[in-house]
Amino acid sequence: MRILSGIQPSGALHVGNYFGMMRPAIELQEKGEAYYFIADYHSMTSITEPEVRRKNSLDVALDFLACGLDPAKSVFFVQSDVPEVTELTWLLGTVTPMGLLERCHSYKDKQAKGIAANFGLFAYPVLMASDILIYDSNIVPVGRDQKQHVEVTRDIAIKFNQLYGEVFVIPEPQIRDEVAVVPGTDGHKMSKSYDNTIEIFGEEKPLRKKIMRLVMDSRPPEEPKPDADKNIAIQLLRLVASKETATDYENRLREGGLGYGDLKKALFENYWEYFTEARARRAELEANLDHVHQVLKGGAAKARALAQTVVNRAKKASGLG
Ligand code: ADP
Ligand code: TRP
């Protein structure tokens, strides 16, 4: 079984990325042949400073390795080190109906916000389809917001196969229901674009401040809260604390008597503790960047060899070369 996922180097990774995509991906590296990459081609639709892209890409590499991606088990690489993926994007684009892309939220949301979309953003799901199909991937672990793109990938692969024979493996998305959408500090989906993130790594003081500023209502501590399970801090606590601890806080909030300040403090302590080991590993990696570059180079060589065989298969089947 081949597992594949990617993450864009578009800013500091947050707890939503971790529980929605990184942790499932890291767990899956035990279950099959895992390919994980840093989607730097994709980041060109949002970032236009070369130095920012370079720095973010390295940060994602450090974050992912620190969180437990094991290069002995997974193939870890940078997307643009396998340029064949752009060649396959063209082949796939020729069988992709316009309507399919017009319906994609990546493009539709920007349109709705009045942001002038470019061809790259419109074509982004085709590049993503190429990312997936070029490694004969079976399983794609992602957060719920990426499900539509994996479905588009399936449609494109089926269409190509109908025209040119059994070229591509049809992939399946894998979404963990319990962490499908991690809430941000304002209660909406945690996302870099909403300025509501809690980063995985960073300085203690500002992160503590962010958590203490989680948006709550104005009910006094002693008032019982029958909707305790919907509280953002409880939802986040469930991810970073033991089941007993999270249930205990939820019950105390429901019954009344637990103040929001104390709840947030508990959330911060548990969150900080949860990433302690990863924080230490990240510091070690940061002091040994040569090793990180070696890992990515080795991953790219393996990924590229596989990508070349799949692109050649697609070209041959479609009468190219
Ligand atoms: P962002 O919304 O911050 O820009 P990305 O779109 O780069 O995040 O997402 C990278 C990965 O993390 C994707 O697989 C996405 O589904 C997952 N992800 C992002 N935010 C969340 C969230 N709040 N809850 C669950 N998964 C998330
Ligand atoms: N589009 C994904 C995101 O923004 C990142 C990504 C690019 C990806 N190519 C992929 C994820 C292929 C899974 C498989 O989060």
mmCIF file with all atom_site columns, N, CA, C and O and ligand atoms in Angstrom, residues 4-8 37 39 42 124 128 131-132 140 142 146, ligand 2:
data_model
loop_
_atom_site.group_PDB
_atom_site.id
_atom_site.type_symbol
_atom_site.label_atom_id
_atom_site.label_alt_id
_atom_site.label_comp_id
_atom_site.label_asym_id
_atom_site.label_entity_id
_atom_site.label_seq_id
_atom_site.pdbx_PDB_ins_code
_atom_site.Cartn_x
_atom_site.Cartn_y
_atom_site.Cartn_z
_atom_site.occupancy
_atom_site.B_iso_or_equiv
_atom_site.pdbx_formal_charge
_atom_site.auth_seq_id
_atom_site.auth_comp_id
_atom_site.auth_asym_id
_atom_site.auth_atom_id
_atom_site.pdbx_PDB_model_num
ATOM   1  N N   . LEU A 1 4   ? 0.379  8.731  0.391  1.00 0.00 ? 4   LEU A N   1
ATOM   2  C CA  . LEU A 1 4   ? 1.019  9.977  -0.013 1.00 0.00 ? 4   LEU A CA  1
ATOM   3  C C   . LEU A 1 4   ? 0.288  11.180 0.548  1.00 0.00 ? 4   LEU A C   1
ATOM   4  O O   . LEU A 1 4   ? -0.938 11.210 0.593  1.00 0.00 ? 4   LEU A O   1
ATOM   5  N N   . SER A 1 5   ? 1.068  12.165 0.997  1.00 0.00 ? 5   SER A N   1
ATOM   6  C CA  . SER A 1 5   ? 0.454  13.444 1.333  1.00 0.00 ? 5   SER A CA  1
ATOM   7  C C   . SER A 1 5   ? 1.468  14.567 1.178  1.00 0.00 ? 5   SER A C   1
ATOM   8  O O   . SER A 1 5   ? 2.679  14.331 1.135  1.00 0.00 ? 5   SER A O   1
ATOM   9  N N   . GLY A 1 6   ? 0.930  15.783 1.086  1.00 0.00 ? 6   GLY A N   1
ATOM   10 C CA  . GLY A 1 6   ? 1.802  16.940 0.929  1.00 0.00 ? 6   GLY A CA  1
ATOM   11 C C   . GLY A 1 6   ? 1.320  18.074 1.813  1.00 0.00 ? 6   GLY A C   1
ATOM   12 O O   . GLY A 1 6   ? 0.157  18.101 2.226  1.00 0.00 ? 6   GLY A O   1
ATOM   13 N N   . ILE A 1 7   ? 2.221  18.985 2.090  1.00 0.00 ? 7   ILE A N   1
ATOM   14 C CA  . ILE A 1 7   ? 1.835  20.154 2.873  1.00 0.00 ? 7   ILE A CA  1
ATOM   15 C C   . ILE A 1 7   ? 2.534  21.373 2.295  1.00 0.00 ? 7   ILE A C   1
ATOM   16 O O   . ILE A 1 7   ? 3.699  21.308 1.907  1.00 0.00 ? 7   ILE A O   1
ATOM   17 N N   . GLN A 1 8   ? 1.792  22.465 2.201  1.00 0.00 ? 8   GLN A N   1
ATOM   18 C CA  . GLN A 1 8   ? 2.356  23.670 1.587  1.00 0.00 ? 8   GLN A CA  1
ATOM   19 C C   . GLN A 1 8   ? 3.258  24.417 2.561  1.00 0.00 ? 8   GLN A C   1
ATOM   20 O O   . GLN A 1 8   ? 2.922  24.540 3.738  1.00 0.00 ? 8   GLN A O   1
ATOM   21 N N   . PHE A 1 37  ? 5.651  15.034 1.024  1.00 0.00 ? 37  PHE A N   1
ATOM   22 C CA  . PHE A 1 37  ? 6.452  16.079 0.377  1.00 0.00 ? 37  PHE A CA  1
ATOM   23 C C   . PHE A 1 37  ? 6.021  17.485 0.777  1.00 0.00 ? 37  PHE A C   1
ATOM   24 O O   . PHE A 1 37  ? 4.912  17.713 1.256  1.00 0.00 ? 37  PHE A O   1
ATOM   25 N N   . ALA A 1 39  ? 5.057  20.975 -0.522 1.00 0.00 ? 39  ALA A N   1
ATOM   26 C CA  . ALA A 1 39  ? 4.451  21.389 -1.791 1.00 0.00 ? 39  ALA A CA  1
ATOM   27 C C   . ALA A 1 39  ? 4.892  22.806 -2.169 1.00 0.00 ? 39  ALA A C   1
ATOM   28 O O   . ALA A 1 39  ? 4.098  23.750 -2.117 1.00 0.00 ? 39  ALA A O   1
ATOM   29 N N   . HIS A 1 42  ? 3.116  24.442 -5.209 1.00 0.00 ? 42  HIS A N   1
ATOM   30 C CA  . HIS A 1 42  ? 1.792  24.948 -4.831 1.00 0.00 ? 42  HIS A CA  1
ATOM   31 C C   . HIS A 1 42  ? 1.894  26.313 -4.143 1.00 0.00 ? 42  HIS A C   1
ATOM   32 O O   . HIS A 1 42  ? 1.040  27.172 -4.332 1.00 0.00 ? 42  HIS A O   1
ATOM   33 N N   . TYR A 1 124 ? -4.656 24.496 -9.745 1.00 0.00 ? 124 TYR A N   1
ATOM   34 C CA  . TYR A 1 124 ? -4.054 23.844 -8.568 1.00 0.00 ? 124 TYR A CA  1
ATOM   35 C C   . TYR A 1 124 ? -4.539 22.418 -8.316 1.00 0.00 ? 124 TYR A C   1
ATOM   36 O O   . TYR A 1 124 ? -3.739 21.525 -8.067 1.00 0.00 ? 124 TYR A O   1
ATOM   37 N N   . MET A 1 128 ? -2.299 18.999 -7.992 1.00 0.00 ? 128 MET A N   1
ATOM   38 C CA  . MET A 1 128 ? -2.454 18.106 -6.842 1.00 0.00 ? 128 MET A CA  1
ATOM   39 C C   . MET A 1 128 ? -2.780 16.682 -7.307 1.00 0.00 ? 128 MET A C   1
ATOM   40 O O   . MET A 1 128 ? -2.284 15.707 -6.734 1.00 0.00 ? 128 MET A O   1
ATOM   41 N N   . ASP A 1 131 ? 0.429  15.232 -8.277 1.00 0.00 ? 131 ASP A N   1
ATOM   42 C CA  . ASP A 1 131 ? 1.195  14.860 -7.078 1.00 0.00 ? 131 ASP A CA  1
ATOM   43 C C   . ASP A 1 131 ? 0.825  13.457 -6.598 1.00 0.00 ? 131 ASP A C   1
ATOM   44 O O   . ASP A 1 131 ? 1.669  12.693 -6.140 1.00 0.00 ? 131 ASP A O   1
ATOM   45 N N   . ILE A 1 132 ? -0.458 13.179 -6.673 1.00 0.00 ? 132 ILE A N   1
ATOM   46 C CA  . ILE A 1 132 ? -0.971 11.925 -6.114 1.00 0.00 ? 132 ILE A CA  1
ATOM   47 C C   . ILE A 1 132 ? -0.768 10.773 -7.100 1.00 0.00 ? 132 ILE A C   1
ATOM   48 O O   . ILE A 1 132 ? -0.261 9.708  -6.742 1.00 0.00 ? 132 ILE A O   1
ATOM   49 N N   . VAL A 1 140 ? -4.528 8.754  0.670  1.00 0.00 ? 140 VAL A N   1
ATOM   50 C CA  . VAL A 1 140 ? -4.089 10.138 0.831  1.00 0.00 ? 140 VAL A CA  1
ATOM   51 C C   . VAL A 1 140 ? -4.642 10.697 2.154  1.00 0.00 ? 140 VAL A C   1
ATOM   52 O O   . VAL A 1 140 ? -5.808 11.080 2.224  1.00 0.00 ? 140 VAL A O   1
ATOM   53 N N   . VAL A 1 142 ? -5.472 13.394 4.639  1.00 0.00 ? 142 VAL A N   1
ATOM   54 C CA  . VAL A 1 142 ? -5.589 14.864 4.633  1.00 0.00 ? 142 VAL A CA  1
ATOM   55 C C   . VAL A 1 142 ? -6.695 15.293 5.594  1.00 0.00 ? 142 VAL A C   1
ATOM   56 O O   . VAL A 1 142 ? -7.485 14.470 6.052  1.00 0.00 ? 142 VAL A O   1
ATOM   57 N N   . GLN A 1 146 ? -9.477 19.067 2.249  1.00 0.00 ? 146 GLN A N   1
ATOM   58 C CA  . GLN A 1 146 ? -8.789 18.617 1.037  1.00 0.00 ? 146 GLN A CA  1
ATOM   59 C C   . GLN A 1 146 ? -9.507 17.465 0.344  1.00 0.00 ? 146 GLN A C   1
ATOM   60 O O   . GLN A 1 146 ? -9.061 16.971 -0.691 1.00 0.00 ? 146 GLN A O   1
HETATM 61 N N1  . TRP B 2 .   ? -3.260 21.061 -1.347 1.00 0.00 ? 2   TRP B N1  1
HETATM 62 C C1  . TRP B 2 .   ? -2.781 20.559 -0.102 1.00 0.00 ? 2   TRP B C1  1
HETATM 63 C C2  . TRP B 2 .   ? -2.989 21.634 0.979  1.00 0.00 ? 2   TRP B C2  1
HETATM 64 O O1  . TRP B 2 .   ? -3.076 22.795 0.681  1.00 0.00 ? 2   TRP B O1  1
HETATM 65 C C3  . TRP B 2 .   ? -1.327 20.195 -0.154 1.00 0.00 ? 2   TRP B C3  1
HETATM 66 C C4  . TRP B 2 .   ? -1.097 19.170 -1.187 1.00 0.00 ? 2   TRP B C4  1
HETATM 67 C C5  . TRP B 2 .   ? -0.559 19.374 -2.425 1.00 0.00 ? 2   TRP B C5  1
HETATM 68 C C6  . TRP B 2 .   ? -1.420 17.779 -1.102 1.00 0.00 ? 2   TRP B C6  1
HETATM 69 N N2  . TRP B 2 .   ? -0.497 18.206 -3.106 1.00 0.00 ? 2   TRP B N2  1
HETATM 70 C C7  . TRP B 2 .   ? -1.025 17.212 -2.337 1.00 0.00 ? 2   TRP B C7  1
HETATM 71 C C8  . TRP B 2 .   ? -1.996 16.990 -0.113 1.00 0.00 ? 2   TRP B C8  1
HETATM 72 C C9  . TRP B 2 .   ? -1.217 15.861 -2.601 1.00 0.00 ? 2   TRP B C9  1
HETATM 73 C C10 . TRP B 2 .   ? -2.199 15.645 -0.391 1.00 0.00 ? 2   TRP B C10 1
HETATM 74 C C11 . TRP B 2 .   ? -1.805 15.090 -1.620 1.00 0.00 ? 2   TRP B C11 1
HETATM 75 O O2  . TRP B 2 .   ? -3.058 21.291 2.136  1.00 0.00 ? 2   TRP B O2  1
#
